Amino acid sequence: MLTWKDIIRFATKGSPNPVKRVEKTPAEWKAQLTEEQYRITREKGTERPHSGALCAIYDEGQYNCVCCNTPLFDSTIKFESSSGWPSFTQPISENAIKYHKDLTFGMVRVEVLCNTCDAHLGHIFPDGPEPSGLRYCINSEAMVLDKK
């Protein structure tokens, strides 16, 4: 199980190696994604709180990257955080997520990206429930739910 200490180490010294890599040109991503998906995943945008389609859905399945379909999170680790974005306690595997120190907007945060295609997903915070104490705060537009 990942800890906040692991996340900080990954954000400063490099994330685990991905299983595979997917790289496309901006034109290829634009042809594949909606405008909003492109803005969020490729331009590091965010959706308004409580506006995402996956915010209040708790169906069984796995949440995959909207860009490359890499499995990111399992429905069993999703929880209601009242933050306005889908929240998870752990990624589906340690190398599914890439971590990056984010200093934008005068804050120090840890950005989470898909480790396969570098899609911006959201941010991680150390205020989640036990056992991990982590809250992966993820944009709905960055994921698709693959229902079981």
Coordinates of N, CA and C in Angstrom, one line a residue:
M1 N 0.8 -1.2 0.0 CA 0.0 0.0 0.0 C 0.9 1.2 0.0
L2 N 0.6 2.2 -0.9 CA 1.3 3.4 -1.0 C 1.0 4.3 0.2
T3 N 2.0 5.1 0.6 CA 1.9 6.0 1.7 C 2.2 7.4 1.2
W4 N 1.9 8.4 2.0 CA 2.2 9.8 1.6 C 3.7 10.0 1.4
K5 N 4.5 9.3 2.2 CA 5.9 9.4 2.1 C 6.4 8.9 0.7
D6 N 5.7 7.7 0.2 CA 6.0 7.2 -1.1 C 5.7 8.2 -2.2
I7 N 4.5 8.8 -2.0 CA 4.1 9.8 -3.0 C 5.0 11.0 -3.2
I8 N 5.5 11.5 -2.0 CA 6.4 12.6 -2.1 C 7.7 12.2 -2.7
R9 N 8.2 11.0 -2.4 CA 9.4 10.5 -3.0 C 9.3 10.4 -4.5
F10 N 8.1 9.8 -5.0 CA 7.9 9.7 -6.4 C 7.8 11.0 -7.1
A11 N 7.2 12.0 -6.4 CA 7.0 13.3 -7.0 C 8.3 14.1 -7.1
T12 N 9.3 13.8 -6.3 CA 10.6 14.5 -6.3 C 11.7 13.7 -7.0
K13 N 11.6 12.4 -7.0 CA 12.7 11.6 -7.5 C 12.3 10.7 -8.8
G14 N 11.0 10.8 -9.1 CA 10.6 10.0 -10.3 C 9.6 8.9 -9.9
S15 N 8.7 8.7 -10.8 CA 7.6 7.7 -10.5 C 8.0 6.3 -11.0
P16 N 7.3 5.3 -10.6 CA 7.6 3.9 -11.0 C 7.5 3.8 -12.6
N17 N 8.2 2.9 -13.2 CA 8.2 2.7 -14.6 C 6.9 2.2 -15.0
P18 N 6.3 2.7 -16.1 CA 5.0 2.2 -16.6 C 5.2 0.8 -17.3
V19 N 4.1 0.1 -17.4 CA 4.2 -1.2 -18.1 C 4.4 -1.0 -19.6
K20 N 3.7 0.1 -20.1 CA 3.9 0.4 -21.6 C 3.8 1.9 -21.7
R21 N 4.1 2.5 -22.9 CA 4.0 3.9 -23.1 C 3.1 4.1 -24.3
V22 N 2.3 5.2 -24.3 CA 1.4 5.6 -25.4 C 1.8 7.0 -25.7
E23 N 2.2 7.3 -26.9 CA 2.5 8.7 -27.3 C 1.8 9.0 -28.5
K24 N 1.1 10.2 -28.6 CA 0.4 10.7 -29.8 C 0.7 12.2 -29.9
T25 N 0.5 12.7 -31.1 CA 0.6 14.1 -31.3 C -0.6 14.8 -30.8
P26 N -0.5 16.1 -30.6 CA -1.7 16.9 -30.1 C -2.9 16.7 -31.1
A27 N -2.6 16.7 -32.4 CA -3.7 16.5 -33.4 C -4.4 15.1 -33.2
E28 N -3.6 14.1 -32.9 CA -4.2 12.8 -32.7 C -5.0 12.7 -31.5
W29 N -4.5 13.4 -30.4 CA -5.3 13.4 -29.1 C -6.6 14.2 -29.4
K30 N -6.6 15.3 -30.1 CA -7.7 16.1 -30.4 C -8.8 15.4 -31.2
A31 N -8.3 14.5 -32.1 CA -9.2 13.7 -32.9 C -9.9 12.6 -32.1
Q32 N -9.3 12.2 -31.1 CA -9.8 11.1 -30.2 C -10.7 11.6 -29.1
L33 N -10.4 12.7 -28.5 CA -11.0 13.2 -27.3 C -12.0 14.3 -27.6
T34 N -13.0 14.5 -26.6 CA -13.9 15.6 -26.7 C -13.0 16.9 -26.3
E35 N -13.6 18.1 -26.6 CA -12.9 19.3 -26.2 C -12.5 19.3 -24.7
E36 N -13.5 19.0 -23.9 CA -13.3 19.0 -22.5 C -12.3 18.0 -22.0
Q37 N -12.4 16.8 -22.6 CA -11.4 15.7 -22.2 C -10.0 16.2 -22.6
Y38 N -9.9 16.8 -23.8 CA -8.6 17.3 -24.2 C -8.1 18.4 -23.3
R39 N -8.9 19.3 -22.9 CA -8.6 20.5 -22.1 C -8.1 19.9 -20.7
I40 N -8.7 19.0 -20.2 CA -8.4 18.4 -18.8 C -7.1 17.6 -18.9
T41 N -7.1 16.6 -19.8 CA -6.0 15.6 -19.8 C -4.8 16.1 -20.5
R42 N -4.9 16.9 -21.5 CA -3.7 17.2 -22.3 C -3.2 18.6 -21.9
E43 N -4.1 19.5 -21.4 CA -3.7 20.9 -21.0 C -3.8 21.1 -19.5
K44 N -3.9 20.1 -18.7 CA -3.9 20.1 -17.3 C -5.0 21.0 -16.7
G45 N -6.2 20.9 -17.3 CA -7.4 21.6 -16.8 C -8.0 20.9 -15.6
T46 N -9.2 21.4 -15.2 CA -10.0 20.8 -14.2 C -11.4 21.1 -14.5
E47 N -12.3 20.2 -14.0 CA -13.7 20.4 -14.2 C -14.3 21.1 -13.0
R48 N -15.4 21.8 -13.1 CA -16.0 22.4 -11.9 C -16.4 21.3 -10.9
P49 N -16.3 21.7 -9.6 CA -16.7 20.7 -8.6 C -18.2 20.3 -8.8
H50 N -18.4 19.0 -8.5 CA -19.8 18.4 -8.5 C -20.4 18.4 -9.9
S51 N -19.6 18.6 -11.0 CA -20.1 18.6 -12.4 C -19.8 17.4 -13.1
G52 N -18.9 16.6 -12.6 CA -18.4 15.4 -13.4 C -19.4 14.2 -13.3
A53 N -19.6 13.5 -14.4 CA -20.6 12.4 -14.5 C -20.2 11.3 -13.6
L54 N -19.0 11.1 -13.3 CA -18.6 9.9 -12.4 C -18.5 10.3 -10.9
C55 N -18.9 11.5 -10.6 CA -18.8 11.9 -9.2 C -19.7 11.1 -8.3
A56 N -20.9 10.8 -8.6 CA -21.9 10.2 -7.8 C -22.2 8.7 -8.2
I57 N -21.4 8.2 -9.1 CA -21.6 6.8 -9.5 C -20.7 5.9 -8.7
Y58 N -21.3 4.8 -8.2 CA -20.5 3.8 -7.4 C -20.8 2.4 -7.9
D59 N -21.0 2.3 -9.2 CA -21.1 1.0 -9.8 C -19.8 0.2 -9.8
E60 N -19.9 -1.1 -9.8 CA -18.7 -2.0 -9.8 C -18.0 -1.9 -11.1
G61 N -16.7 -1.9 -11.1 CA -15.9 -1.9 -12.3 C -14.6 -1.2 -12.0
Q62 N -13.9 -0.9 -13.1 CA -12.6 -0.2 -12.9 C -12.6 1.0 -13.8
Y63 N -11.9 2.0 -13.3 CA -11.8 3.3 -13.9 C -10.5 3.4 -14.7
N64 N -10.7 3.5 -16.0 CA -9.6 3.5 -17.0 C -9.3 4.9 -17.5
C65 N -8.1 5.2 -17.9 CA -7.7 6.4 -18.5 C -8.5 6.7 -19.8
V66 N -9.1 7.8 -19.9 CA -9.9 8.1 -21.1 C -9.0 8.2 -22.4
C67 N -7.8 8.5 -22.2 CA -6.9 8.6 -23.4 C -6.3 7.3 -23.9
C68 N -5.9 6.4 -23.0 CA -5.2 5.2 -23.4 C -5.8 3.9 -22.9
N69 N -6.9 4.0 -22.1 CA -7.6 2.9 -21.5 C -6.8 2.1 -20.5
T70 N -5.8 2.6 -19.9 CA -5.0 2.0 -18.9 C -5.8 1.9 -17.6
P71 N -6.0 0.8 -16.9 CA -6.7 0.7 -15.7 C -6.0 1.6 -14.6
L72 N -6.8 2.5 -14.0 CA -6.2 3.4 -13.0 C -6.7 3.1 -11.6
F73 N -8.0 2.9 -11.4 CA -8.6 2.8 -10.1 C -9.7 1.7 -10.1
D74 N -9.9 1.0 -9.0 CA -11.0 0.0 -8.9 C -12.1 0.7 -8.1
S75 N -13.3 0.3 -8.4 CA -14.5 0.9 -7.7 C -14.5 0.6 -6.2
T76 N -13.8 -0.5 -5.8 CA -13.8 -0.9 -4.4 C -13.1 0.1 -3.5
I77 N -12.2 1.0 -4.2 CA -11.5 2.0 -3.4 C -11.9 3.4 -3.6
K78 N -13.1 3.5 -4.2 CA -13.7 4.8 -4.4 C -14.5 5.2 -3.2
F79 N -14.5 6.5 -2.8 CA -15.2 6.9 -1.6 C -15.8 8.3 -1.8
E80 N -16.8 8.6 -1.0 CA -17.4 9.9 -1.0 C -16.6 10.9 -0.2
S81 N -15.9 11.9 -0.8 CA -15.1 12.8 -0.1 C -15.7 14.2 0.1
S82 N -16.9 14.4 -0.6 CA -17.6 15.7 -0.6 C -16.7 16.8 -1.2
S83 N -15.7 16.4 -1.9 CA -14.8 17.4 -2.6 C -15.3 17.9 -3.9
G84 N -16.2 17.2 -4.5 CA -16.8 17.6 -5.8 C -16.2 16.8 -6.9
W85 N -15.2 15.9 -6.7 CA -14.6 15.1 -7.7 C -14.5 13.6 -7.2
P86 N -14.5 12.7 -8.1 CA -14.4 11.3 -7.7 C -13.1 11.1 -6.9
S87 N -13.2 10.4 -5.8 CA -12.0 10.2 -5.0 C -11.7 8.7 -4.7
F88 N -10.4 8.4 -4.6 CA -10.0 7.1 -4.4 C -8.9 7.0 -3.4
T89 N -8.7 5.9 -2.8 CA -7.6 5.8 -1.8 C -6.3 5.2 -2.3
Q90 N -6.3 4.5 -3.4 CA -5.1 3.9 -3.9 C -5.3 3.7 -5.4
P91 N -4.3 3.7 -6.2 CA -4.4 3.3 -7.6 C -4.5 1.8 -7.7
I92 N -5.0 1.3 -8.9 CA -5.2 -0.1 -9.1 C -3.8 -0.9 -9.1
S93 N -2.7 -0.2 -9.4 CA -1.4 -0.8 -9.3 C -0.4 0.4 -9.0
E94 N 0.7 0.1 -8.4 CA 1.7 1.1 -8.1 C 2.2 1.9 -9.3
N95 N 2.3 1.2 -10.4 CA 2.9 1.9 -11.6 C 1.8 2.4 -12.6
A96 N 0.5 2.5 -12.1 CA -0.5 3.0 -13.0 C -0.5 4.6 -13.0
I97 N 0.0 5.2 -11.9 CA 0.0 6.6 -11.8 C 1.4 7.2 -11.7
K98 N 1.6 8.3 -12.3 CA 2.8 9.1 -12.3 C 2.6 10.3 -11.4
Y99 N 3.6 10.7 -10.6 CA 3.4 11.8 -9.6 C 4.3 13.0 -10.0
H100 N 3.8 14.2 -9.9 CA 4.6 15.4 -10.3 C 4.3 16.5 -9.3
K101 N 5.4 17.1 -8.8 CA 5.3 18.2 -7.9 C 4.7 19.4 -8.7
D102 N 3.6 20.0 -8.2 CA 2.8 21.0 -8.9 C 2.9 22.3 -8.0
L103 N 3.5 23.3 -8.6 CA 3.6 24.6 -7.9 C 2.7 25.7 -8.4
T104 N 1.7 25.3 -9.2 CA 0.9 26.3 -9.8 C -0.1 27.0 -8.8
F105 N -0.6 28.1 -9.1 CA -1.5 28.9 -8.3 C -1.0 29.2 -6.9
G106 N 0.3 29.3 -6.7 CA 0.9 29.6 -5.5 C 0.7 28.5 -4.4
M107 N 0.5 27.3 -4.8 CA 0.3 26.2 -3.9 C 1.3 25.1 -4.2
V108 N 1.6 24.3 -3.2 CA 2.4 23.1 -3.4 C 1.5 21.9 -3.3
R109 N 1.4 21.2 -4.4 CA 0.5 20.0 -4.5 C 1.2 18.9 -5.3
V110 N 0.6 17.7 -5.3 CA 1.2 16.6 -6.1 C 0.1 16.3 -7.1
E111 N 0.5 16.5 -8.4 CA -0.3 16.2 -9.5 C -0.2 14.7 -9.8
V112 N -1.3 14.1 -10.2 CA -1.3 12.7 -10.7 C -1.6 12.6 -12.2
L113 N -0.8 11.8 -12.8 CA -1.0 11.6 -14.3 C -1.0 10.1 -14.6
C114 N -1.6 9.8 -15.7 CA -1.5 8.4 -16.2 C -0.1 8.1 -16.5
N115 N 0.4 7.0 -16.0 CA 1.8 6.7 -16.2 C 2.1 6.1 -17.5
T116 N 1.0 5.8 -18.3 CA 1.2 5.3 -19.6 C 1.2 6.4 -20.7
C117 N 0.4 7.4 -20.6 CA 0.3 8.4 -21.6 C 0.4 9.8 -21.1
D118 N 0.7 10.0 -19.8 CA 0.9 11.3 -19.2 C -0.3 12.2 -19.2
A119 N -1.5 11.6 -19.3 CA -2.7 12.4 -19.2 C -2.8 13.0 -17.8
H120 N -3.2 14.2 -17.7 CA -3.4 14.9 -16.3 C -4.7 14.3 -15.8
L121 N -4.7 13.8 -14.6 CA -5.9 13.2 -14.0 C -6.5 14.0 -12.9
G122 N -5.6 14.6 -12.1 CA -6.0 15.4 -10.9 C -4.9 15.6 -9.9
H123 N -5.2 15.5 -8.6 CA -4.2 15.7 -7.6 C -4.4 14.7 -6.5
I124 N -3.4 14.5 -5.6 CA -3.5 13.7 -4.5 C -3.2 14.5 -3.2
F125 N -4.0 14.1 -2.2 CA -3.9 14.8 -0.9 C -3.8 13.8 0.3
P126 N -3.1 14.2 1.4 CA -2.9 13.3 2.5 C -4.1 13.4 3.5
D127 N -5.3 13.6 3.0 CA -6.5 13.7 3.9 C -7.6 12.7 3.7
G128 N -7.2 11.5 3.1 CA -8.2 10.5 2.8 C -8.4 9.6 4.0
P129 N -9.3 8.6 3.8 CA -9.6 7.7 4.9 C -8.6 6.6 5.1
E130 N -8.6 5.9 6.2 CA -7.7 4.8 6.5 C -8.1 3.7 5.5
P131 N -7.3 2.8 5.1 CA -6.0 2.6 5.7 C -4.8 3.4 5.1
S132 N -5.0 4.0 3.9 CA -3.9 4.7 3.3 C -3.8 6.1 3.7
G133 N -4.9 6.8 4.1 CA -4.9 8.2 4.4 C -4.7 9.1 3.2
L134 N -4.8 8.5 2.0 CA -4.7 9.2 0.8 C -6.0 9.5 0.1
R135 N -6.1 10.7 -0.6 CA -7.3 11.0 -1.4 C -6.8 11.4 -2.8
Y136 N -7.0 10.5 -3.7 CA -6.8 10.8 -5.2 C -8.0 11.5 -5.7
C137 N -7.9 12.8 -6.0 CA -9.0 13.6 -6.4 C -8.9 13.7 -7.9
I138 N -9.8 13.1 -8.6 CA -9.6 12.8 -10.1 C -10.8 13.4 -10.9
N139 N -10.5 14.0 -12.0 CA -11.5 14.6 -12.9 C -12.2 13.5 -13.6
S140 N -13.6 13.6 -13.6 CA -14.4 12.6 -14.2 C -14.1 12.5 -15.7
E141 N -13.8 13.6 -16.3 CA -13.5 13.6 -17.8 C -12.2 12.9 -18.1
A142 N -11.4 12.6 -17.1 CA -10.1 11.9 -17.4 C -10.3 10.4 -17.4
M143 N -11.5 9.9 -17.0 CA -11.6 8.5 -16.9 C -12.9 8.0 -17.6
V144 N -12.9 6.7 -17.8 CA -14.1 6.0 -18.2 C -14.3 4.8 -17.3
L145 N -15.5 4.5 -16.9 CA -15.8 3.4 -16.0 C -16.1 2.2 -16.9
D146 N -15.3 1.2 -16.7 CA -15.5 -0.1 -17.4 C -16.3 -1.0 -16.4
K147 N -17.6 -1.1 -16.5 CA -18.4 -1.8 -15.6 C -18.2 -3.3 -15.7
K148 N -18.2 -4.0 -14.6 CA -18.1 -5.4 -14.5 C -19.3 -6.1 -14.9

